[in-house]
Short mmCIF file of C-alpha atoms in Angstrom, two decimals:
data_model
loop_
_atom_site.label_atom_id
_atom_site.label_comp_id
_atom_site.label_asym_id
_atom_site.label_seq_id
_atom_site.Cartn_x
_atom_site.Cartn_y
_atom_site.Cartn_z
CA MET A 1 91.71 81.19 134.27
CA GLU A 2 95.12 79.94 134.80
CA LEU A 3 97.66 79.67 131.95
CA THR A 4 99.79 76.50 131.81
CA LYS A 5 103.35 76.73 131.58
CA ILE A 6 102.98 76.04 128.05
CA GLU A 7 100.62 78.36 127.26
CA ILE A 8 102.69 80.96 128.68
CA LEU A 9 105.66 79.90 126.55
CA TRP A 10 103.87 79.59 123.62
CA ASN A 11 102.26 83.28 124.04
CA ARG A 12 106.12 84.30 124.24
CA CYS A 13 106.71 82.33 121.23
CA LYS A 14 103.98 84.36 119.32
CA GLN A 15 106.08 87.46 119.81
CA GLN A 16 109.24 85.69 118.66
CA ASP A 17 110.94 85.42 121.81
CA ARG A 18 113.97 83.42 120.51
CA LYS A 19 114.18 81.96 123.85
CA ALA A 20 110.58 80.68 124.62
CA GLN A 21 110.60 79.14 121.02
CA SER A 22 113.82 77.22 122.22
CA GLN A 23 112.27 75.91 125.15
CA VAL A 24 108.83 74.78 123.37
CA TYR A 25 111.33 73.05 120.95
CA GLN A 26 112.89 71.24 123.51
CA VAL A 27 109.72 70.32 124.82
CA PHE A 28 108.24 68.73 121.64
CA SER A 29 111.21 68.06 119.51
CA SER A 30 111.78 64.16 120.36
CA LYS A 31 108.42 63.30 120.19
CA MET A 32 108.11 65.03 116.84
CA PHE A 33 111.42 63.60 115.76
CA SER A 34 110.28 60.05 116.24
CA VAL A 35 106.99 61.12 113.89
CA CYS A 36 109.34 62.32 111.08
CA LEU A 37 111.43 59.16 111.43
CA ARG A 38 108.32 57.37 110.47
CA TYR A 39 107.58 59.02 107.35
CA ALA A 40 110.87 59.92 106.23
CA LYS A 41 112.94 57.46 104.05
CA ASP A 42 115.77 58.07 106.10
CA HIS A 43 117.46 59.54 109.10
CA LEU A 44 118.52 62.88 106.91
CA GLU A 45 115.35 63.46 105.45
CA ALA A 46 113.87 63.40 108.74
CA GLU A 47 115.98 66.10 110.06
CA ASP A 48 114.67 67.91 107.29
CA ILE A 49 111.40 67.49 108.11
CA LEU A 50 111.92 68.27 111.65
CA GLN A 51 113.62 71.61 110.93
CA ASN A 52 110.89 72.82 108.35
CA GLY A 53 108.04 71.80 110.36
CA PHE A 54 109.36 73.84 113.64
CA VAL A 55 110.02 76.68 111.51
CA LYS A 56 106.43 76.80 110.07
CA VAL A 57 105.48 76.27 113.50
CA PHE A 58 106.68 79.41 114.94
CA THR A 59 106.22 81.32 111.80
CA LYS A 60 102.43 80.54 111.21
CA TYR A 61 101.57 80.67 114.72
CA HIS A 62 98.58 82.57 113.85
CA LEU A 63 97.14 79.06 112.49
CA TYR A 64 96.63 77.75 115.90
CA ASP A 65 93.34 78.98 117.44
CA GLY A 66 93.55 77.15 120.57
CA THR A 67 91.08 74.33 119.68
CA GLY A 68 93.11 70.81 120.38
CA SER A 69 96.19 70.70 122.23
CA LEU A 70 99.37 72.39 120.68
CA GLU A 71 101.00 69.34 120.78
CA GLY A 72 98.47 67.82 118.29
CA TRP A 73 98.70 70.84 115.99
CA ILE A 74 102.47 70.64 116.15
CA ARG A 75 102.11 67.22 115.05
CA ARG A 76 100.02 67.75 112.09
CA ILE A 77 102.23 70.30 110.99
CA MET A 78 104.86 67.88 111.09
CA VAL A 79 102.95 65.35 109.16
CA ASN A 80 102.11 67.55 106.36
CA THR A 81 105.32 68.72 106.00
CA ALA A 82 106.48 65.15 105.74
CA ILE A 83 103.94 64.55 103.02
CA GLU A 84 104.99 67.65 101.34
CA PHE A 85 108.61 66.64 101.10
CA HIS A 86 106.95 63.24 99.46
CA ARG A 87 104.97 65.51 97.27
CA ARG A 88 107.95 67.34 95.83
CA ARG A 89 110.24 64.31 94.76
CA LYS A 90 107.11 63.17 93.26
CA ILE A 91 106.39 59.88 94.93
CA ASP A 92 103.32 58.15 93.64
CA TYR A 93 101.26 56.67 95.96
CA VAL A 94 99.37 54.49 93.56
CA ASP A 95 101.75 52.04 92.47
CA LEU A 96 104.53 50.48 94.63
CA GLU A 97 106.84 47.88 94.32
CA GLU A 98 107.45 45.75 97.04
CA ASN A 99 110.83 44.56 98.46
CA HIS A 100 110.58 40.95 98.29
CA SER A 101 114.53 40.70 99.62
CA VAL A 102 113.46 42.21 102.91
CA SER A 103 112.72 39.36 104.84
CA ASN A 104 116.47 38.59 104.56
CA GLN A 105 117.35 41.64 106.29
CA LEU A 106 115.14 41.33 109.19
CA VAL A 107 116.75 42.00 112.66
CA SER A 108 115.14 40.83 115.49
CA SER A 109 115.59 42.63 118.97
CA PHE A 110 112.94 40.91 120.69
CA GLY A 111 114.12 40.33 124.36
CA THR A 112 116.38 43.43 124.71
CA ASP A 113 115.24 46.77 126.22
CA GLN A 114 113.83 48.40 123.19
CA THR A 115 111.94 45.19 121.98
CA GLY A 116 108.69 46.38 120.51
CA TYR A 117 109.66 49.59 119.26
CA LYS A 118 112.68 48.80 117.27
CA ASP A 119 111.05 46.04 115.64
CA LEU A 120 108.05 47.81 114.53
CA MET A 121 110.07 50.90 113.77
CA GLN A 122 112.23 48.86 111.46
CA LEU A 123 109.22 47.18 109.87
CA ILE A 124 107.67 50.47 109.26
CA THR A 125 110.70 51.89 107.63
CA MET A 126 110.64 49.23 105.32
CA LEU A 127 107.64 49.68 104.13
CA PRO A 128 107.04 50.76 100.85
CA ILE A 129 106.65 54.56 100.75
CA GLY A 130 102.70 54.00 99.63
CA TYR A 131 101.82 51.68 102.18
CA ARG A 132 103.74 53.33 104.88
CA THR A 133 102.11 56.59 104.51
CA VAL A 134 98.60 55.64 104.39
CA PHE A 135 99.43 53.35 107.57
CA ASN A 136 100.97 55.67 109.45
CA LEU A 137 97.91 58.01 109.09
CA TYR A 138 95.56 55.88 109.61
CA ALA A 139 96.79 53.36 112.57
CA ILE A 140 98.87 55.60 114.03
CA GLU A 141 98.06 59.31 113.37
CA GLY A 142 94.24 58.26 113.35
CA TYR A 143 93.03 59.89 110.25
CA SER A 144 89.83 58.85 108.22
CA HIS A 145 90.02 57.51 104.87
CA LYS A 146 88.37 60.92 103.90
CA GLU A 147 91.04 62.89 105.42
CA ILE A 148 93.76 60.39 103.89
CA ALA A 149 92.17 60.99 100.59
CA GLU A 150 92.12 64.63 100.60
CA THR A 151 96.00 65.16 102.26
CA LEU A 152 97.06 62.93 100.00
CA ARG A 153 94.78 63.68 96.64
CA ILE A 154 94.10 60.07 96.40
CA SER A 155 90.63 58.38 96.27
CA GLU A 156 89.02 56.70 99.26
CA GLY A 157 89.16 53.24 97.75
CA ASN A 158 92.65 53.92 96.94
CA SER A 159 93.47 54.63 100.61
CA LYS A 160 91.82 51.62 101.77
CA SER A 161 93.24 49.44 99.41
CA GLN A 162 96.69 50.89 100.45
CA LEU A 163 95.92 50.29 104.12
CA SER A 164 94.88 46.86 103.85
CA ARG A 165 98.16 45.98 101.65
CA ALA A 166 100.24 47.56 104.36
CA ARG A 167 98.49 45.81 107.05
CA GLN A 168 99.07 42.40 105.29
CA TRP A 169 102.80 43.25 104.22
CA LEU A 170 103.24 43.79 108.34
CA LYS A 171 101.42 40.89 109.25
CA GLU A 172 103.81 38.76 106.75
CA ARG A 173 106.94 40.30 108.03
CA LEU A 174 105.94 39.89 112.05
CA THR A 175 105.27 36.54 111.52
CA LYS A 176 108.56 35.90 109.84
CA MET A 177 110.38 37.85 112.84
CA GLU A 178 108.61 35.71 115.02
CA GLU A 179 110.17 32.79 113.26
CA ILE A 180 113.36 34.21 113.43
CA ILE A 181 113.33 34.38 117.24
CA ARG A 182 112.23 30.59 117.49
CA MET B 1 86.61 38.66 111.59
CA ALA B 2 87.81 38.21 115.13
CA GLN B 3 88.84 34.77 114.73
CA ARG B 4 92.55 33.85 115.23
CA THR B 5 93.33 30.87 113.55
CA LEU B 6 96.67 28.88 113.33
CA ASN B 7 97.95 28.43 109.85
CA GLU B 8 101.12 26.82 108.60
CA ASN B 9 103.20 29.54 109.80
CA GLY B 10 101.85 29.38 113.34
CA GLY B 11 101.90 33.00 113.43
CA ASN B 12 99.64 36.13 113.58
CA ASN B 13 98.63 36.45 109.87
CA SER B 14 95.00 36.72 110.77
CA MET B 15 95.52 38.89 113.29
CA LYS B 16 92.76 41.21 113.76
CA ASP B 17 93.77 44.14 111.76
CA GLN B 18 92.47 46.66 114.69
CA ASP B 19 94.88 44.62 116.99
CA LEU B 20 97.87 45.02 114.35
CA ASP B 21 97.21 48.88 114.32
CA LYS B 22 96.89 48.94 117.88
CA LEU B 23 100.00 47.15 118.19
CA PHE B 24 101.96 49.60 116.46
CA ARG B 25 100.37 52.40 117.64
CA ASP B 26 101.12 51.44 121.35
CA GLN B 27 104.59 51.34 120.32
CA LEU B 28 105.04 54.39 117.93
CA VAL B 29 102.64 56.91 118.91
CA ASP B 30 104.39 58.75 121.77
CA HIS B 31 107.81 57.58 121.12
CA GLU B 32 110.46 59.69 121.44
CA VAL B 33 114.00 60.06 119.49
CA LYS B 34 116.44 62.78 120.45
CA PRO B 35 117.54 64.61 117.54
CA THR B 36 120.87 66.49 117.11
CA ASN B 37 121.52 69.47 118.70
CA ASP B 38 122.53 71.30 115.55
CA ILE B 39 118.82 70.82 114.23
CA TRP B 40 117.76 73.74 116.61
CA ASN B 41 120.89 75.96 115.18
CA ARG B 42 119.54 75.67 111.99
CA ILE B 43 116.00 76.56 113.00
CA GLU B 44 116.76 79.42 114.69
CA ASP B 45 119.04 80.53 111.56
CA GLN B 46 116.09 80.26 109.27
CA LEU B 47 113.85 82.08 111.77
CA GLN B 48 116.29 84.91 111.72
CA SER B 49 116.77 85.22 107.91
CA ASN B 50 113.11 85.38 107.50
CA GLU B 51 112.68 88.03 109.78
CA ARG B 52 115.31 90.08 108.17
CA ILE B 53 114.03 89.93 104.84
CA ALA B 54 110.29 90.39 105.64
CA PRO B 55 109.82 91.50 109.09
CA ILE B 56 106.28 92.78 108.67
CA TYR B 57 105.29 89.60 107.62
CA ALA B 58 107.20 87.88 110.30
CA GLU B 59 105.68 89.33 112.95
CA LYS B 60 102.66 91.07 113.07
CA LYS B 61 100.15 91.11 109.97
CA THR B 62 98.23 93.89 110.93
CA LYS B 63 100.49 96.45 110.36
CA ASN B 64 100.42 98.92 108.10
CA LEU B 65 97.24 97.61 106.25
CA TRP B 66 96.59 101.39 105.21
CA PHE B 67 99.51 101.56 103.10
CA PRO B 68 97.81 100.38 99.81
CA TYR B 69 94.90 102.58 100.38
CA ALA B 70 97.16 105.89 100.98
CA ALA B 71 99.04 105.36 98.03
CA ALA B 72 95.53 104.76 96.00
CA ALA B 73 94.40 107.98 97.28
CA CYS B 74 97.26 109.83 96.29
CA PHE B 75 97.19 108.92 92.87
CA MET B 76 93.73 109.98 92.47
CA ILE B 77 94.99 113.24 93.65
CA PHE B 78 97.61 113.24 91.46
CA LEU B 79 95.22 112.55 88.34
CA GLY B 80 92.80 115.09 89.69
CA ILE B 81 95.69 117.55 89.38
CA ALA B 82 97.06 116.34 86.20
CA TYR B 83 93.28 116.41 84.59
CA PHE B 84 93.05 120.23 85.67
CA ALA B 85 96.24 121.05 84.10
CA PHE B 86 96.36 119.44 80.93
CA TRP B 87 92.74 119.37 80.16
CA ASN B 88 91.22 122.57 81.90
CA GLY B 89 88.99 124.59 80.24
CA ALA B 90 86.31 124.80 77.85
CA GLY B 91 87.23 126.02 74.15
CA THR B 92 90.68 126.25 74.68
CA PRO B 93 93.04 124.25 72.62
CA ASN B 94 93.53 120.63 73.76
CA LEU B 95 96.99 119.64 73.20
CA GLU B 96 99.63 117.61 74.44
CA ILE B 97 102.70 118.66 72.82
CA GLN B 98 105.88 117.71 73.93
CA ILE B 99 107.40 121.20 73.00
CA VAL B 100 111.30 120.82 73.82
CA GLU B 101 111.20 124.77 75.20
CA THR B 102 109.02 126.24 77.49
CA LYS B 103 106.73 128.80 76.96
CA GLN B 104 107.12 132.50 77.58
CA ASN B 105 104.39 134.60 77.21
CA SER B 106 100.58 134.15 77.81
CA GLU B 107 99.80 135.62 74.86
CA LYS B 108 102.13 134.55 72.22
CA THR B 109 101.60 134.94 68.70
CA GLU B 110 103.70 134.01 66.02
CA THR B 111 103.95 136.22 63.20
CA ILE B 112 105.42 135.48 59.53
CA LYS B 113 104.28 137.81 57.37
CA GLN B 114 103.75 137.47 53.70
CA ASP B 115 104.40 139.75 51.41
CA GLU B 116 101.95 140.85 48.67
CA LYS B 117 103.84 138.31 46.51
CA LYS B 118 103.10 135.95 49.10
CA ASP B 119 106.81 135.20 50.00
CA ALA B 120 106.11 134.60 53.37
CA GLU B 121 103.13 133.34 55.29
CA VAL B 122 102.02 134.94 58.61
CA ILE B 123 100.34 132.53 60.77
CA GLN B 124 98.99 134.44 63.78
CA MET B 125 98.16 131.99 66.73
CA SER B 126 97.05 133.53 69.85
CA ASN B 127 96.05 131.51 73.04
CA THR B 128 94.51 132.33 75.69
CA LYS B 129 96.03 132.90 79.33
CA ASP B 130 94.94 129.23 80.15
CA SER B 131 96.28 127.34 77.22
CA GLU B 132 99.52 126.06 77.68
CA SER B 133 101.05 125.41 74.06
CA LEU B 134 100.02 125.56 70.68
CA LEU B 135 101.12 124.80 67.50
CA ALA B 136 100.52 124.05 64.62
CA HIS B 137 99.24 124.56 61.50
CA VAL B 138 102.28 123.22 59.93
CA PRO B 139 100.83 121.69 56.94
CA PRO B 140 100.09 124.60 54.83
CA ILE B 141 103.04 126.09 55.53
CA ASP B 142 105.37 123.45 54.67
CA ASN B 143 105.29 124.30 50.95
CA ARG B 144 106.55 127.41 51.49
CA VAL B 145 109.29 126.57 53.42
CA GLU B 146 112.90 126.70 52.41
CA SER B 147 115.29 128.04 54.80
CA ILE B 148 115.18 128.48 58.77
CA ARG B 149 116.13 131.97 59.43
CA ASN B 150 116.84 133.58 62.89
CA VAL B 151 116.36 136.83 62.67
CA ASN B 152 117.51 138.38 66.09
CA ASP B 153 117.94 142.30 65.76
CA LYS B 154 116.79 142.68 62.48
CA ILE B 155 113.24 141.91 63.55
CA VAL B 156 111.01 144.61 62.64
CA PRO B 157 108.50 144.97 64.69
CA THR B 158 104.83 145.46 63.97
CA ASP B 159 101.76 146.10 66.39
CA LYS B 160 100.98 142.61 66.23
CA HIS B 161 104.82 141.61 67.05
CA THR B 162 105.48 139.19 69.76
CA THR B 163 107.91 137.15 71.36
CA VAL B 164 108.06 133.64 69.66
CA ASN B 165 109.13 130.74 71.52
CA GLU B 166 107.54 127.95 70.06
CA SER B 167 109.51 125.76 67.88
CA ILE B 168 108.20 125.93 64.82
CA ALA B 169 109.93 124.61 62.33
CA ILE B 170 108.96 126.69 59.70
CA VAL B 171 110.85 128.05 57.22
CA VAL B 172 110.47 131.52 55.63
CA ASP B 173 111.39 132.25 52.41
CA GLU B 174 113.36 135.55 52.34
CA LYS B 175 112.53 137.47 49.42
CA PRO B 176 114.33 141.14 49.90
CA SER B 177 111.35 143.27 49.18
CA ASP B 178 110.24 146.55 50.49
CA GLN B 179 110.05 147.40 54.11
CA GLU B 180 106.69 145.60 54.15
CA THR B 181 108.68 142.22 54.49
CA GLN B 182 108.33 141.38 57.84
CA TYR B 183 110.18 138.67 59.67
CA ALA B 184 109.11 136.88 62.71
CA GLN B 185 111.55 135.20 64.51
CA VAL B 186 111.95 131.59 64.35
CA GLU B 187 113.84 130.02 66.92
CA ALA B 188 114.81 126.98 64.61
CA LYS B 189 116.80 124.69 66.95
CA LYS B 190 113.78 122.93 68.26
CA GLU B 191 111.28 120.13 67.19
CA ILE B 192 107.96 119.97 67.88
CA ASN B 193 106.00 116.76 68.28
CA VAL B 194 102.79 117.50 67.78
CA ILE B 195 100.57 114.85 69.52
CA ASN B 196 97.48 115.85 69.25
CA SER B 197 96.33 119.39 68.05
CA GLU B 198 93.19 121.10 67.53
CA VAL B 199 94.61 124.58 67.12
CA LYS B 200 91.79 126.53 66.76
CA GLU B 201 92.77 129.93 66.36
CA VAL B 202 95.31 130.06 63.54
CA LYS B 203 94.77 132.31 61.23
CA VAL B 204 96.54 132.84 57.96
CA ILE B 205 96.81 136.44 56.35
CA SER B 206 97.99 136.45 53.37
CA SER B 207 98.99 140.04 53.19
CA ILE B 208 99.20 142.89 55.46
CA GLU B 209 100.60 146.24 55.35
CA ALA B 210 103.26 147.01 57.80
CA ASP B 211 103.31 149.66 60.31
CA PRO B 212 106.37 152.12 60.66
CA VAL B 213 109.03 150.60 62.80
CA LYS B 214 108.84 150.52 66.52
CA PRO B 215 111.65 150.08 69.03
CA LEU B 216 111.94 146.65 69.96
CA ILE B 217 112.31 147.71 73.66
CA GLU B 218 110.26 150.03 75.87
CA ASN B 219 113.26 151.77 77.41
CA PRO B 220 116.28 152.54 75.22
CA ASP B 221 118.20 153.96 77.85
CA GLU B 222 118.18 150.48 80.07
CA GLU B 223 119.42 148.75 77.04
CA ASP B 224 122.50 148.22 78.35
CA PHE B 225 121.72 146.60 81.68
CA MET B 226 119.21 144.21 79.75
CA PHE B 227 119.69 140.70 78.38
CA ALA B 228 117.73 138.59 76.36
CA GLN B 229 115.87 135.68 77.97
CA HIS B 230 117.64 132.77 76.71
CA GLY B 231 116.69 131.08 73.68
CA GLN B 232 114.92 128.19 75.48
CA LYS B 233 116.27 124.55 74.50
CA SER B 234 115.06 123.40 77.88
CA LYS B 235 113.32 119.93 78.12
CA ASN B 236 110.24 119.27 80.40
CA SER B 237 108.94 116.28 81.89
CA ILE B 238 105.29 115.98 83.20
CA VAL B 239 106.41 117.53 86.78
CA THR B 240 108.04 120.51 85.24
CA ASN B 241 105.05 120.88 82.84
CA LEU B 242 102.95 120.64 85.49
CA LEU B 243 104.89 123.42 87.62
CA ASN B 244 104.93 125.73 84.75
CA VAL B 245 101.19 125.48 84.48
CA VAL B 246 100.80 126.23 88.04
CA SER B 247 102.88 129.05 87.97
CA ASP B 248 101.71 130.60 84.80
CA ASN B 249 98.27 130.58 86.13
CA LEU B 250 99.10 132.03 89.71
CA PRO B 251 98.23 135.74 89.72
CA VAL B 252 101.68 136.78 90.32
CA THR B 253 103.71 135.11 87.80
CA SER B 254 101.03 135.47 85.05
CA ALA B 255 103.64 137.01 83.11
CA ASN B 256 105.48 133.75 82.44
CA GLU B 257 108.58 135.15 84.42
CA VAL B 258 109.31 131.67 86.38
CA LYS B 259 109.93 128.91 84.14
CA PHE B 260 110.54 125.46 85.23
CA SER B 261 112.30 122.90 83.21
CA ASN B 262 114.66 119.49 83.60
CA ASP B 263 118.33 119.85 82.99
CA ASP B 264 120.41 117.02 81.84
CA GLU B 265 120.21 114.70 84.83
CA GLY B 266 116.72 115.51 85.79
CA SER B 267 116.82 118.00 88.21
CA ILE B 268 114.55 120.32 88.35
CA ARG B 269 115.44 123.73 87.35
CA ILE B 270 113.71 127.24 87.64
CA ASP B 271 114.73 129.94 85.30
CA LEU B 272 114.09 133.42 86.53
CA GLY B 273 115.18 135.06 83.61
CA GLY B 274 111.62 136.11 82.71
CA LEU B 275 111.71 138.43 85.73
CA PHE B 276 114.21 140.36 83.99
CA ALA B 277 114.35 139.64 80.30
CA ARG B 278 112.88 142.11 77.77
CA ASN B 279 113.36 140.59 74.69
CA ARG B 280 111.10 142.20 72.86
CA ASN B 281 107.80 144.62 72.77
CA LYS B 282 105.21 142.99 75.24
CA ARG B 283 101.81 143.19 74.13
CA ARG B 284 99.40 145.31 76.26
#
């Protein structure tokens, strides 16, 4: 059985081989940073999450038992780290206030290179935190409502209602964005 | 819920939920944003400090799992030794006395004689060779106590005479009576904290006829070269007590020639004075 390049690197990481760890970081950091940006309230917080996440990856390597891809495992660590951050700040996932002045700040970049991503990313970051987390977990990470309920320590019903409100919010904003383009 | 209906907004308000999800997911799930370079440095620093502080935990987890078991085993062994040292033997006085000085003879008796008028009391206590210490039946003596006397060369030996080391805060009332009055030597400087006394062999002898005076030392001609053993004011801790017990019970040093004690700084001190000293007649 041949070991892939990543597997070889990972084995060395487990021995605390700094060079190997650096390389694994290079491979995954950009993707993981994007994940962090989706959950964090701002760029700075995203960096903290990324940093803490990778430290966990390299110190708790024994938690990865080889089932599933390494990337998937690392991604899960990032998501958990992000959620922990919010937990520490006691963000309430139950009540959220909507920011009604949001629509004034929409800037559309349709038609530019980064069309889809930038706009959508912008929308996501404007989502109120509770909606955002649930939407991220469900729509993008692919968690089930049950998993979301466990992770965030809320009820499944709560998770569902937050998801639907998130979607509604996004749809409204999407529509508004398109109006701006016209 | 599949329909796309046009509403006044003319937009995607009724887009399928799954489509909405997909829209976002496609764009965002694998997107990459390069973080700044210093983040790796911070990660590295954190890893370094983790490894410095808790190298065992940072690396292998299976090392040294036997440490706690070894520690527990040592502790049990220690308990076993302590048990034998302090609570050994049947029928010996069971005492935990924090005596400030060390013991000398294995047969110790302390005699305070009381003359016929009962001015002084003789307390005779004998220990077996196993027992460590003893002491005290202080209560009955107390009422006769007046002053503490430290008799050195005025000791009139009797056949029951022995070396006294225990610290008994006993006071003997001296009455200048006939030579029948005997005094025991009491080292009055010490104190006894009797924790648990079960003195089984304390006899109080009310009046005893004195024997003719006998010399203190065996070989009077050696007198010039001999030195008495120090009045013991030594401090003892558990370790030194233990060592003393061990040395007392060894066949070679059964005469209590070697004493352990703690000095002011806590170091262990070995007194070999017992090898040389000749305070008094040793009991045969």
